[in-house]
Structures are given as structure tokens and as C-alpha cells.
Short mmCIF file of C-alpha atoms in Angstrom, two decimals:
data_model
loop_
_atom_site.label_atom_id
_atom_site.label_comp_id
_atom_site.label_asym_id
_atom_site.label_seq_id
_atom_site.Cartn_x
_atom_site.Cartn_y
_atom_site.Cartn_z
CA MET A 1 81.92 77.79 95.52
CA GLU A 2 82.02 76.91 91.82
CA TYR A 3 81.70 73.20 92.63
CA LEU A 4 78.79 73.84 94.99
CA SER A 5 77.00 75.76 92.24
CA LEU A 6 77.57 72.84 89.84
CA ILE A 7 76.17 70.39 92.40
CA ILE A 8 73.03 72.49 93.05
CA THR A 9 72.55 72.90 89.30
CA ALA A 10 72.82 69.16 88.64
CA LEU A 11 70.54 68.19 91.53
CA PHE A 12 67.82 70.80 91.31
CA THR A 13 67.89 73.65 88.80
CA GLN A 14 68.76 71.46 85.79
CA ASN A 15 67.44 68.13 87.09
CA PHE A 16 67.55 65.70 84.18
CA VAL A 17 64.09 64.24 84.79
CA MET A 18 62.11 67.17 86.14
CA VAL A 19 63.61 70.05 84.14
CA LYS A 20 65.31 68.55 81.08
CA PHE A 21 62.77 65.69 80.75
CA MET A 22 65.51 63.14 80.06
CA GLY A 23 65.29 59.61 81.43
CA ILE A 24 61.51 59.61 81.54
CA CYS A 25 61.10 55.93 80.51
CA PRO A 26 62.65 54.42 83.67
CA PHE A 27 61.22 57.29 85.71
CA LEU A 28 57.67 56.30 84.80
CA GLY A 29 58.28 52.56 84.46
CA VAL A 30 60.19 51.76 87.66
CA SER A 31 58.57 54.21 90.04
CA LYS A 32 55.62 52.13 91.20
CA LYS A 33 57.49 50.78 94.22
CA LEU A 34 59.96 52.64 96.41
CA ASP A 35 62.47 49.77 96.64
CA THR A 36 62.73 49.35 92.85
CA ALA A 37 63.04 53.13 92.44
CA VAL A 38 65.96 53.18 94.89
CA GLY A 39 67.58 50.25 93.07
CA MET A 40 67.22 51.94 89.69
CA GLY A 41 68.54 55.18 91.15
CA MET A 42 71.63 53.42 92.50
CA ALA A 43 72.25 51.68 89.18
CA VAL A 44 71.86 54.92 87.19
CA THR A 45 74.08 56.78 89.67
CA PHE A 46 76.87 54.25 89.28
CA VAL A 47 76.63 54.23 85.47
CA MET A 48 76.41 58.03 85.13
CA ALA A 49 79.27 58.71 87.55
CA VAL A 50 81.64 56.17 86.03
CA ALA A 51 80.57 57.07 82.48
CA SER A 52 81.31 60.74 83.20
CA ALA A 53 84.83 59.90 84.33
CA VAL A 54 85.59 57.40 81.57
CA THR A 55 84.10 59.45 78.74
CA TYR A 56 86.08 62.49 79.88
CA LEU A 57 89.30 60.51 79.63
CA VAL A 58 88.34 58.90 76.31
CA ASN A 59 87.33 62.27 74.91
CA LEU A 60 90.90 63.49 75.47
CA ILE A 61 91.97 60.85 72.93
CA LEU A 62 89.17 61.67 70.50
CA VAL A 63 89.78 65.44 70.38
CA GLY A 64 90.95 66.47 66.96
CA SER A 65 90.77 63.86 64.24
CA PHE A 66 88.30 61.49 65.88
CA GLU A 67 85.66 63.81 67.37
CA TYR A 68 83.07 62.43 64.96
CA LEU A 69 83.27 59.09 66.84
CA GLN A 70 82.39 60.72 70.15
CA THR A 71 78.73 59.65 70.40
CA ILE A 72 79.39 56.08 69.23
CA VAL A 73 82.28 55.62 71.65
CA PHE A 74 80.28 57.10 74.52
CA ILE A 75 77.39 54.70 73.81
CA LEU A 76 79.79 51.74 73.78
CA ILE A 77 81.27 52.80 77.13
CA ILE A 78 77.80 53.21 78.63
CA ALA A 79 76.68 49.83 77.25
CA GLY A 80 79.71 48.15 78.82
CA LEU A 81 79.03 49.77 82.18
CA VAL A 82 75.37 48.75 82.06
CA GLN A 83 76.37 45.15 81.29
CA PHE A 84 78.62 45.21 84.36
CA VAL A 85 75.82 46.62 86.54
CA GLU A 86 73.34 44.09 85.18
CA MET A 87 75.67 41.16 85.97
CA PHE A 88 76.36 42.54 89.46
CA VAL A 89 72.68 43.09 90.30
CA LYS A 90 71.67 39.70 88.88
CA LYS A 91 74.29 37.94 90.99
CA SER A 92 74.00 39.90 94.24
CA MET A 93 70.35 41.08 94.30
CA PRO A 94 68.17 38.71 92.23
CA SER A 95 64.90 40.14 93.58
CA LEU A 96 65.90 43.67 92.51
CA TYR A 97 67.06 42.30 89.16
CA ASN A 98 63.63 40.70 88.61
CA ALA A 99 61.80 43.82 89.83
CA LEU A 100 63.70 46.13 87.45
CA GLY A 101 63.08 43.78 84.53
CA ILE A 102 63.67 45.32 81.12
CA TYR A 103 64.41 48.74 82.60
CA LEU A 104 67.86 47.71 83.84
CA PRO A 105 69.36 47.02 80.39
CA LEU A 106 67.48 50.06 79.08
CA ILE A 107 69.86 52.26 81.08
CA THR A 108 72.07 51.84 77.99
CA THR A 109 69.59 53.84 75.93
CA ASN A 110 68.64 56.23 78.73
CA CYS A 111 69.17 59.63 77.16
CA ALA A 112 70.11 61.11 80.55
CA VAL A 113 73.20 58.89 80.75
CA LEU A 114 74.39 59.82 77.26
CA GLY A 115 73.24 63.39 77.83
CA VAL A 116 75.46 63.87 80.86
CA ALA A 117 78.51 62.60 78.95
CA LEU A 118 77.81 64.90 76.01
CA LEU A 119 77.01 67.89 78.25
CA ASN A 120 80.30 67.42 80.09
CA VAL A 121 82.13 67.81 76.78
CA GLN A 122 79.86 70.59 75.48
CA ASN A 123 80.24 72.62 78.68
CA GLY A 124 84.01 72.12 78.70
CA TYR A 125 84.09 70.64 82.19
CA ASN A 126 87.40 69.42 83.54
CA PHE A 127 87.72 65.95 85.08
CA ILE A 128 86.51 66.95 88.57
CA GLU A 129 83.62 69.00 87.19
CA SER A 130 82.63 66.13 84.86
CA LEU A 131 82.67 63.68 87.74
CA LEU A 132 80.69 66.02 90.01
CA PHE A 133 78.15 66.87 87.32
CA GLY A 134 77.64 63.23 86.36
CA THR A 135 77.35 62.02 89.94
CA PHE A 136 75.00 64.74 91.13
CA ALA A 137 72.89 64.65 87.96
CA ALA A 138 72.41 60.95 88.70
CA LEU A 139 71.61 61.70 92.32
CA GLY A 140 69.08 64.26 91.04
CA PHE A 141 67.56 61.48 88.92
CA THR A 142 67.49 59.26 92.01
CA LEU A 143 65.92 62.02 94.10
CA ALA A 144 63.17 62.55 91.52
CA ILE A 145 62.38 58.86 91.03
CA VAL A 146 62.37 58.11 94.78
CA ILE A 147 60.08 61.04 95.59
CA PHE A 148 57.82 60.05 92.69
CA ALA A 149 57.72 56.40 93.83
CA GLY A 150 56.82 57.46 97.37
CA ILE A 151 54.00 59.63 96.09
CA ARG A 152 52.76 56.88 93.77
CA GLU A 153 52.65 54.37 96.62
CA HIS A 154 50.49 56.77 98.65
CA ILE A 155 48.26 57.57 95.69
CA ASP A 156 47.57 53.87 95.13
CA GLU A 157 46.04 53.73 98.62
CA GLU A 158 43.72 56.69 97.99
CA ASP A 159 40.25 56.77 96.48
CA ILE A 160 40.97 58.27 93.04
CA PRO A 161 38.26 58.77 90.39
CA VAL A 162 38.32 55.87 87.93
CA SER A 163 39.36 58.02 84.97
CA PHE A 164 42.49 59.19 86.84
CA ARG A 165 43.65 55.83 88.22
CA GLY A 166 46.98 54.44 87.11
CA PHE A 167 48.97 56.25 84.48
CA PRO A 168 46.86 59.46 84.23
CA ILE A 169 47.37 60.37 87.90
CA ALA A 170 51.06 59.44 87.56
CA LEU A 171 51.43 61.96 84.72
CA VAL A 172 49.59 64.65 86.68
CA THR A 173 51.86 63.98 89.66
CA ALA A 174 54.99 64.10 87.48
CA GLY A 175 53.82 67.41 86.02
CA LEU A 176 53.29 68.91 89.47
CA MET A 177 56.73 67.68 90.55
CA ALA A 178 58.27 69.27 87.44
CA ILE A 179 56.67 72.58 88.34
CA ALA A 180 58.08 72.26 91.87
CA PHE A 181 61.58 71.53 90.54
CA MET A 182 61.39 74.46 88.14
CA GLY A 183 60.87 76.62 91.21
CA PHE A 184 64.57 76.03 91.94
CA SER A 185 65.54 77.81 88.71
CA GLY A 186 65.66 81.16 90.47
CA PHE A 187 67.97 79.77 93.13
CA SER A 188 71.62 80.76 92.76
CA ILE A 189 74.71 80.70 94.90
#
């Protein structure tokens, strides 16, 4: 039951994009097309899940005398994982690599990825909880970006007033989605 509560929290009630407003840059930048949103979501999910596991293990070494290095070490781990993902996507899915453009290497500086690693430590999660929280927080990111991309694709086909076309209607849509996700905050198991 405790794990289920952690999963629901990571996916909905504390969604990194819609509630914590972390990871907004790729959320807004890569959400114009559904296929690129799914690709970014998969890349972020891999990086956040593996980073959660690796940073938990590395943090066991850092506890005590080297805690001050925590953020720097976590960033280095995340950067290494992103390099791996970038090489994999470039080799196996060149069209996705080109579609993601600059946003793929920017996963390194995505505050949601570092945020999940730091929150795992701050909340005192054990290895399983860290892995679950990281994985489902990333899946929550993926859920938000895929829903947003689907909505944006439909909006592009509609007759929108000129002053709302493009980025303004995207921000209005993101705000309405955030309100919808905050509706989950009263949900508990």
C-alpha cells in the first residue's frame, strides 16, 4: 500500500511538470508533435529511473564526510546517462534524434531529473522507493507531455484568434492542465 501511494503521488498529486513546475523547458519545447513528445518522455524516463538508482547507491558513499559533493556528483551521473541516451537515440532513431534537437542534451540540465535524485535523498527513500519514485515521476512527466502534445496537435487544426495562436494558447492549455492535475491533490489511498 505504501508503494502504491508513492506511485500515485509521483504520477499525479506531485507531478513534476504540472504541480511542481519542474522540467518546463522540454515540456513546452518538444510538445508540438506527439511522436517527439513520446520520444522525449521515454528518454527522460530512462534517465530519471537509472539516475534514481545510481544516485541512491552513490549517496551511500557520500554520506558523512562528502555530503557537500552530492549535487555535483548527481549532475555528473545525470550528464553521463544523458550522453548514453543521446548516443543510443542518434544511432538507433536518427529521425527522433533530429526532431528532439537541442532538447535531448538539455535533459542534463532538466531540473526534474536532478530534483528527483535530490528528493529521494531528502525524503529518505530506500532503494526500492527511490527507484519507484524516479520511474513514476518520469512517467508522470511523460504523461503530461504526451497529453499536452495531443492537445497542441488538435489546437493547431482549430480556428484560434490570431492573438492566441502559437505560444499563448500553449501556455493557457498548460495552465488548465495544471489546474486539472492539482485536482488530484485531494486524492489519497
